[in-house]
Amino acid sequence: MTRFVESTITFPYKRSLGPVIGAFMSALTDKRILGIRNGAEVIVPPMEWDPRTGAELAPDFVEVGPAGTVESWTWVPAPSVQHPLDRPFAFAFIRLDGANTPMFHAIDATSPEAMADGMRVAPRWRGVREGRINDIVCFVPGEQSEVEGTDAGAQIEPVVLMEYLASITYVNPVSPTLDRVVDASRERRLLGQQCPVCGRIYAGGRGHCPIDAVVFGIDDDLDLPQTGTITNFAIVTPTQYPGQTETEPFVRAFVLLDGVEVVLGYQPVVELPYTDVRVGQRVAAVWASPAEAVDTGGQMGGTFGQLIGWMPNGEPDIENPDLVNRIF
Ligand SMILES: [Zn+2]
């Protein structure tokens, strides 16, 4: 039976909003929606440049809405955690009164039957507003704005930065090959697969040869050497984003295994300060003791199973200028 591994990747960022988006976000905290004048038109949300010509727009803001008219919509029957509402709702293009362009937002309607092009909607504001687009929880049918909970009032300080945490969760099947590689690692064996067609050897549990499209079976397994040479490395200086557990610079190295044309990418080094890592350095695999169970499942690089990383094995460096070209 195929196993699956669920992974979540999150990446935070901050962006400075600038004079136009900053003014828009600041006004949201005061329950006001601003557009920007572009000739005879009013663009909402405001843009810094004319979308047709690219010409810079003067910061000539116009308050619009807050009510508006639905121009088009789509129903979301099963919201995900990242949607603005936790129950079925509509996404819609809403042209706020006084605007010439529609704004994209959610509408809290009871059913698709409650939705129609041309219907009137008004914002439901968050009680505590921070200068984000979701200061508007959603729009609701009718002419009347509302506030969710107690109205905490406008922010005094202008909103100049937006902090955002993007997050994606995905599920990958684990190939039987990777299962065997992880099982072998519990016995401190580095298992690879040799393509029966082209003879290339792969590590890391890849389940097929990408050149011949051969799916590997158990007969293609072979034990790989546990010594190799560093061909390339990167020093990673961690920034303290959420979930980052490293605080000091660390190395990810590419290791060319002895006697096989296999390069393992993004390998940790052990008992080797990042300032001392060199191309040509000889290293050997370091395995976790059975007590220190690790399974990083690193199909896309990194270690796998009980392999912790690589440490110097005391042999003299290999002098070969071609090593630096070996990253695959
Ligand atoms: Zn092949």
Short mmCIF file of C-alpha atoms and ligand atoms in Angstrom, two decimals:
data_model
loop_
_atom_site.label_atom_id
_atom_site.label_comp_id
_atom_site.label_asym_id
_atom_site.label_seq_id
_atom_site.Cartn_x
_atom_site.Cartn_y
_atom_site.Cartn_z
CA MET A 1 0.00 0.00 0.00
CA THR A 2 1.36 3.37 -0.92
CA ARG A 3 2.33 5.60 1.98
CA PHE A 4 1.86 9.35 1.81
CA VAL A 5 3.80 12.11 3.52
CA GLU A 6 2.15 15.44 4.23
CA SER A 7 4.43 18.46 4.15
CA THR A 8 3.81 22.13 4.82
CA ILE A 9 6.06 24.83 3.50
CA THR A 10 5.60 28.33 4.90
CA PHE A 11 7.42 31.42 3.86
CA PRO A 12 6.90 34.75 5.55
CA TYR A 13 7.57 38.07 3.96
CA LYS A 14 7.16 41.74 4.69
CA ARG A 15 6.45 44.28 2.03
CA SER A 16 6.49 48.02 2.35
CA LEU A 17 3.21 49.30 1.01
CA GLY A 18 4.26 52.63 -0.47
CA PRO A 19 2.16 55.81 -0.60
CA VAL A 20 -0.81 54.39 -2.55
CA ILE A 21 -1.48 50.93 -1.09
CA GLY A 22 -0.40 52.30 2.31
CA ALA A 23 -3.11 54.99 2.12
CA PHE A 24 -5.68 52.34 1.07
CA MET A 25 -4.76 50.03 3.97
CA SER A 26 -4.64 52.92 6.49
CA ALA A 27 -8.13 54.04 5.43
CA LEU A 28 -9.47 50.48 5.92
CA THR A 29 -8.69 50.77 9.65
CA ASP A 30 -11.07 53.77 9.63
CA LYS A 31 -13.75 51.78 7.73
CA ARG A 32 -13.17 53.84 4.60
CA ILE A 33 -12.40 52.45 1.14
CA LEU A 34 -10.23 54.59 -1.13
CA GLY A 35 -9.87 54.60 -4.88
CA ILE A 36 -7.40 56.59 -6.95
CA ARG A 37 -8.30 58.98 -9.75
CA ASN A 38 -7.01 58.07 -13.20
CA GLY A 39 -8.37 60.77 -15.49
CA ALA A 40 -12.16 60.44 -15.42
CA GLU A 41 -11.96 56.99 -13.83
CA VAL A 42 -11.61 55.86 -10.23
CA ILE A 43 -9.61 52.65 -9.72
CA VAL A 44 -10.39 50.52 -6.65
CA PRO A 45 -8.28 49.21 -4.96
CA PRO A 46 -5.97 52.06 -5.94
CA MET A 47 -2.99 51.31 -8.18
CA GLU A 48 0.29 53.16 -8.43
CA TRP A 49 0.30 53.11 -12.21
CA ASP A 50 -2.26 53.45 -14.97
CA PRO A 51 -2.95 49.80 -15.88
CA ARG A 52 -3.22 50.69 -19.59
CA THR A 53 -0.26 53.01 -20.11
CA GLY A 54 1.96 52.34 -17.08
CA ALA A 55 2.05 56.10 -16.32
CA GLU A 56 2.51 56.93 -12.64
CA LEU A 57 -0.69 58.11 -10.96
CA ALA A 58 -0.74 61.10 -8.60
CA PRO A 59 -1.98 60.15 -5.11
CA ASP A 60 -5.40 61.73 -5.70
CA PHE A 61 -7.66 59.54 -3.60
CA VAL A 62 -11.46 59.31 -3.67
CA GLU A 63 -13.58 57.62 -1.01
CA VAL A 64 -15.91 55.09 -2.60
CA GLY A 65 -18.72 52.80 -1.45
CA PRO A 66 -18.91 51.37 1.03
CA ALA A 67 -21.83 49.65 -0.71
CA GLY A 68 -21.51 48.36 -4.25
CA THR A 69 -22.95 46.20 -6.99
CA VAL A 70 -21.97 42.62 -7.84
CA GLU A 71 -20.71 42.38 -11.43
CA SER A 72 -19.92 38.67 -11.45
CA TRP A 73 -19.45 35.92 -8.91
CA THR A 74 -18.58 32.29 -8.33
CA TRP A 75 -19.74 30.01 -5.55
CA VAL A 76 -17.25 28.30 -3.21
CA PRO A 77 -19.14 25.26 -1.84
CA ALA A 78 -16.29 23.81 0.26
CA PRO A 79 -13.99 26.48 1.70
CA SER A 80 -10.40 25.59 2.63
CA VAL A 81 -8.66 26.87 5.75
CA GLN A 82 -7.18 29.67 3.69
CA HIS A 83 -10.51 31.04 2.52
CA PRO A 84 -11.93 34.11 4.26
CA LEU A 85 -15.06 32.31 5.50
CA ASP A 86 -15.46 28.87 7.03
CA ARG A 87 -18.82 28.20 5.36
CA PRO A 88 -19.88 28.18 1.71
CA PHE A 89 -19.67 31.66 0.22
CA ALA A 90 -19.27 33.56 -3.06
CA PHE A 91 -16.21 35.24 -4.47
CA ALA A 92 -17.32 38.26 -6.47
CA PHE A 93 -16.23 41.26 -8.44
CA ILE A 94 -17.94 44.15 -6.65
CA ARG A 95 -18.05 47.63 -8.18
CA LEU A 96 -18.25 49.99 -5.22
CA ASP A 97 -20.35 53.12 -5.62
CA GLY A 98 -18.18 55.80 -7.21
CA ALA A 99 -15.67 53.31 -8.63
CA ASN A 100 -15.10 52.39 -12.27
CA THR A 101 -13.34 49.11 -11.60
CA PRO A 102 -14.58 46.12 -9.58
CA MET A 103 -12.90 44.92 -6.42
CA PHE A 104 -12.50 41.22 -5.68
CA HIS A 105 -13.87 40.07 -2.33
CA ALA A 106 -16.01 37.46 -0.58
CA ILE A 107 -19.77 37.64 -0.06
CA ASP A 108 -21.46 35.91 2.86
CA ALA A 109 -24.61 34.62 1.17
CA THR A 110 -26.70 31.69 2.32
CA SER A 111 -26.68 29.84 -1.00
CA PRO A 112 -25.97 30.33 -4.70
CA GLU A 113 -29.69 31.13 -5.08
CA ALA A 114 -29.12 34.21 -2.90
CA MET A 115 -26.52 35.49 -5.39
CA ALA A 116 -27.18 37.45 -8.59
CA ASP A 117 -25.36 39.81 -10.92
CA GLY A 118 -26.47 43.33 -10.05
CA MET A 119 -27.24 42.59 -6.40
CA ARG A 120 -26.31 45.20 -3.84
CA VAL A 121 -23.78 44.42 -1.10
CA ALA A 122 -22.03 46.28 1.73
CA PRO A 123 -18.95 45.49 3.83
CA ARG A 124 -18.87 43.60 7.10
CA TRP A 125 -15.91 45.16 8.93
CA ARG A 126 -13.69 43.44 11.42
CA GLY A 127 -13.95 44.99 14.91
CA VAL A 128 -10.16 45.23 15.30
CA ARG A 129 -8.62 46.44 12.04
CA GLU A 130 -4.92 46.27 11.17
CA GLY A 131 -4.71 47.72 7.70
CA ARG A 132 -5.18 44.54 5.70
CA ILE A 133 -7.65 43.65 2.99
CA ASN A 134 -9.33 41.28 5.44
CA ASP A 135 -10.21 44.26 7.66
CA ILE A 136 -13.28 43.71 5.50
CA VAL A 137 -14.36 40.24 6.66
CA CYS A 138 -16.59 39.95 3.61
CA PHE A 139 -19.50 41.73 1.98
CA VAL A 140 -23.13 41.06 2.92
CA PRO A 141 -26.29 41.49 0.84
CA GLY A 142 -27.98 44.87 1.19
CA GLU A 143 -27.02 48.53 1.58
CA GLN A 144 -26.00 48.49 5.23
CA SER A 145 -22.40 48.05 6.43
CA GLU A 146 -21.88 46.19 9.68
CA VAL A 147 -19.10 45.59 12.21
CA GLU A 148 -18.21 42.18 13.61
CA GLY A 149 -17.87 42.43 17.40
CA THR A 150 -16.83 45.65 19.11
CA ASP A 151 -15.49 48.44 16.93
CA ALA A 152 -11.96 49.19 18.13
CA GLY A 153 -11.73 52.33 15.98
CA ALA A 154 -9.15 53.47 13.45
CA GLN A 155 -5.41 52.99 13.83
CA ILE A 156 -3.68 56.30 14.51
CA GLU A 157 -0.39 55.32 12.86
CA PRO A 158 -0.29 55.04 9.08
CA VAL A 159 0.04 51.45 7.85
CA VAL A 160 3.38 51.17 6.01
CA LEU A 161 4.22 47.46 6.12
CA MET A 162 2.34 44.28 5.41
CA GLU A 163 3.51 41.05 7.02
CA TYR A 164 2.37 37.92 5.34
CA LEU A 165 2.86 34.22 5.97
CA ALA A 166 2.31 32.23 2.82
CA SER A 167 1.70 28.55 3.49
CA ILE A 168 1.20 25.54 1.26
CA THR A 169 0.41 22.02 2.44
CA TYR A 170 0.90 19.19 0.00
CA VAL A 171 0.86 15.41 0.03
CA ASN A 172 3.41 13.25 -1.73
CA PRO A 173 3.23 9.52 -2.28
CA VAL A 174 6.23 7.63 -0.91
CA SER A 175 7.61 5.24 -3.49
CA PRO A 176 8.29 1.62 -2.48
CA THR A 177 11.90 2.40 -3.41
CA LEU A 178 12.10 5.14 -0.78
CA ASP A 179 10.57 2.79 1.76
CA ARG A 180 13.37 0.30 1.08
CA VAL A 181 16.02 3.05 1.28
CA VAL A 182 14.70 4.19 4.67
CA ASP A 183 14.49 0.59 5.90
CA ALA A 184 18.10 -0.01 4.82
CA SER A 185 19.21 3.16 6.59
CA ARG A 186 18.03 1.64 9.88
CA GLU A 187 20.76 -0.96 9.26
CA ARG A 188 23.20 1.87 8.40
CA ARG A 189 23.16 0.91 4.76
CA LEU A 190 23.06 3.47 1.98
CA LEU A 191 20.84 1.92 -0.65
CA GLY A 192 20.74 3.00 -4.28
CA GLN A 193 19.14 1.75 -7.46
CA GLN A 194 20.85 0.96 -10.75
CA CYS A 195 18.87 1.43 -13.93
CA PRO A 196 18.82 -1.91 -15.81
CA VAL A 197 18.78 -0.03 -19.14
CA CYS A 198 21.36 2.75 -18.89
CA GLY A 199 23.29 1.56 -15.84
CA ARG A 200 23.07 4.88 -14.05
CA ILE A 201 22.91 4.65 -10.27
CA TYR A 202 20.51 6.77 -8.25
CA ALA A 203 20.34 7.51 -4.54
CA GLY A 204 17.74 9.00 -2.25
CA GLY A 205 14.93 6.61 -3.09
CA ARG A 206 14.12 7.85 -6.56
CA GLY A 207 11.69 5.28 -7.88
CA HIS A 208 12.53 5.44 -11.56
CA CYS A 209 15.19 6.35 -14.11
CA PRO A 210 14.19 9.72 -15.57
CA ILE A 211 16.08 8.95 -18.79
CA ASP A 212 14.60 5.55 -19.59
CA ALA A 213 11.35 5.86 -17.61
CA VAL A 214 12.15 2.52 -16.00
CA VAL A 215 10.40 1.96 -12.68
CA PHE A 216 12.84 0.34 -10.27
CA GLY A 217 12.12 -2.95 -8.59
CA ILE A 218 13.83 -4.67 -5.71
CA ASP A 219 16.26 -6.35 -8.13
CA ASP A 220 17.70 -2.94 -9.00
CA ASP A 221 18.77 -2.19 -5.41
CA LEU A 222 22.46 -2.06 -4.58
CA ASP A 223 24.50 -0.91 -1.59
CA LEU A 224 26.30 2.38 -2.14
CA PRO A 225 29.72 3.28 -0.73
CA GLN A 226 29.62 5.33 2.45
CA THR A 227 32.60 7.53 1.68
CA GLY A 228 32.83 10.34 -0.80
CA THR A 229 34.22 13.73 -1.73
CA ILE A 230 32.65 17.16 -1.28
CA THR A 231 32.17 18.69 -4.72
CA ASN A 232 30.26 21.82 -3.78
CA PHE A 233 28.71 23.41 -0.76
CA ALA A 234 26.63 26.36 0.36
CA ILE A 235 26.83 28.16 3.68
CA VAL A 236 23.33 28.97 4.86
CA THR A 237 22.95 31.90 7.23
CA PRO A 238 19.55 31.36 8.86
CA THR A 239 17.07 34.17 9.18
CA GLN A 240 14.61 33.72 11.99
CA TYR A 241 11.38 33.06 10.13
CA PRO A 242 8.68 31.01 11.87
CA GLY A 243 9.70 27.37 12.06
CA GLN A 244 13.43 28.03 11.58
CA THR A 245 15.20 26.10 14.30
CA GLU A 246 18.77 26.88 13.19
CA THR A 247 20.36 29.96 14.71
CA GLU A 248 23.97 29.68 13.45
CA PRO A 249 25.33 29.43 9.90
CA PHE A 250 25.43 25.86 8.61
CA VAL A 251 26.55 23.99 5.51
CA ARG A 252 24.75 21.96 2.90
CA ALA A 253 27.25 20.01 0.82
CA PHE A 254 27.20 17.95 -2.37
CA VAL A 255 28.90 14.60 -1.85
CA LEU A 256 30.19 12.50 -4.77
CA LEU A 257 30.17 8.91 -3.57
CA ASP A 258 33.25 6.82 -4.26
CA GLY A 259 33.18 4.52 -7.27
CA VAL A 260 29.68 5.42 -8.42
CA GLU A 261 28.54 8.39 -10.42
CA VAL A 262 26.20 9.53 -7.67
CA VAL A 263 26.15 12.99 -6.12
CA LEU A 264 24.04 13.45 -3.01
CA GLY A 265 22.78 17.01 -2.79
CA TYR A 266 22.16 19.26 0.22
CA GLN A 267 23.83 17.03 2.77
CA PRO A 268 24.47 18.23 6.33
CA VAL A 269 28.06 18.03 7.58
CA VAL A 270 28.89 16.82 11.07
CA GLU A 271 31.79 17.88 13.33
CA LEU A 272 32.99 20.20 10.62
CA PRO A 273 32.74 23.97 11.20
CA TYR A 274 31.24 25.79 8.25
CA THR A 275 34.42 27.85 7.90
CA ASP A 276 36.46 24.67 7.31
CA VAL A 277 34.45 23.03 4.52
CA ARG A 278 36.41 22.66 1.27
CA VAL A 279 35.84 21.28 -2.20
CA GLY A 280 37.78 18.03 -2.43
CA GLN A 281 37.35 17.19 1.25
CA ARG A 282 36.95 13.46 2.00
CA VAL A 283 33.95 12.53 4.11
CA ALA A 284 32.13 9.48 5.48
CA ALA A 285 28.46 8.91 6.33
CA VAL A 286 27.33 9.46 9.92
CA TRP A 287 24.35 7.43 11.13
CA ALA A 288 21.94 8.06 13.96
CA SER A 289 21.97 5.60 16.82
CA PRO A 290 18.73 3.59 16.97
CA ALA A 291 17.68 5.85 19.89
CA GLU A 292 17.89 8.99 17.76
CA ALA A 293 15.23 8.17 15.23
CA VAL A 294 15.16 10.66 12.40
CA ASP A 295 13.18 10.48 9.23
CA THR A 296 13.35 13.62 7.19
CA GLY A 297 11.98 11.77 4.16
CA GLY A 298 14.19 13.96 2.03
CA GLN A 299 13.24 12.74 -1.40
CA MET A 300 14.15 16.11 -2.92
CA GLY A 301 17.60 16.32 -1.32
CA GLY A 302 18.72 16.32 2.25
CA THR A 303 19.23 13.14 4.20
CA PHE A 304 16.83 10.26 4.57
CA GLY A 305 16.15 7.68 7.20
CA GLN A 306 18.86 7.39 9.81
CA LEU A 307 21.55 9.22 7.84
CA ILE A 308 22.52 12.33 9.84
CA GLY A 309 25.15 13.72 7.51
CA TRP A 310 28.80 13.50 6.57
CA MET A 311 32.00 14.08 8.53
CA PRO A 312 35.70 14.26 7.56
CA ASN A 313 37.22 10.77 7.41
CA GLY A 314 40.82 11.93 7.80
CA GLU A 315 41.95 11.18 4.25
CA PRO A 316 43.84 13.87 2.29
CA ASP A 317 41.80 16.15 0.03
CA ILE A 318 41.35 15.23 -3.61
CA GLU A 319 42.75 17.83 -5.99
CA ASN A 320 40.54 17.83 -9.04
CA PRO A 321 39.25 21.05 -10.58
CA ASP A 322 36.36 19.15 -12.20
CA LEU A 323 34.87 18.35 -8.80
CA VAL A 324 33.22 21.76 -8.57
CA ASN A 325 31.23 20.95 -11.69
CA ARG A 326 29.73 17.86 -10.12
CA ILE A 327 26.36 18.77 -8.74
CA PHE A 328 24.31 15.98 -10.29
ZN ZN B 1 18.25 4.53 -17.13
#
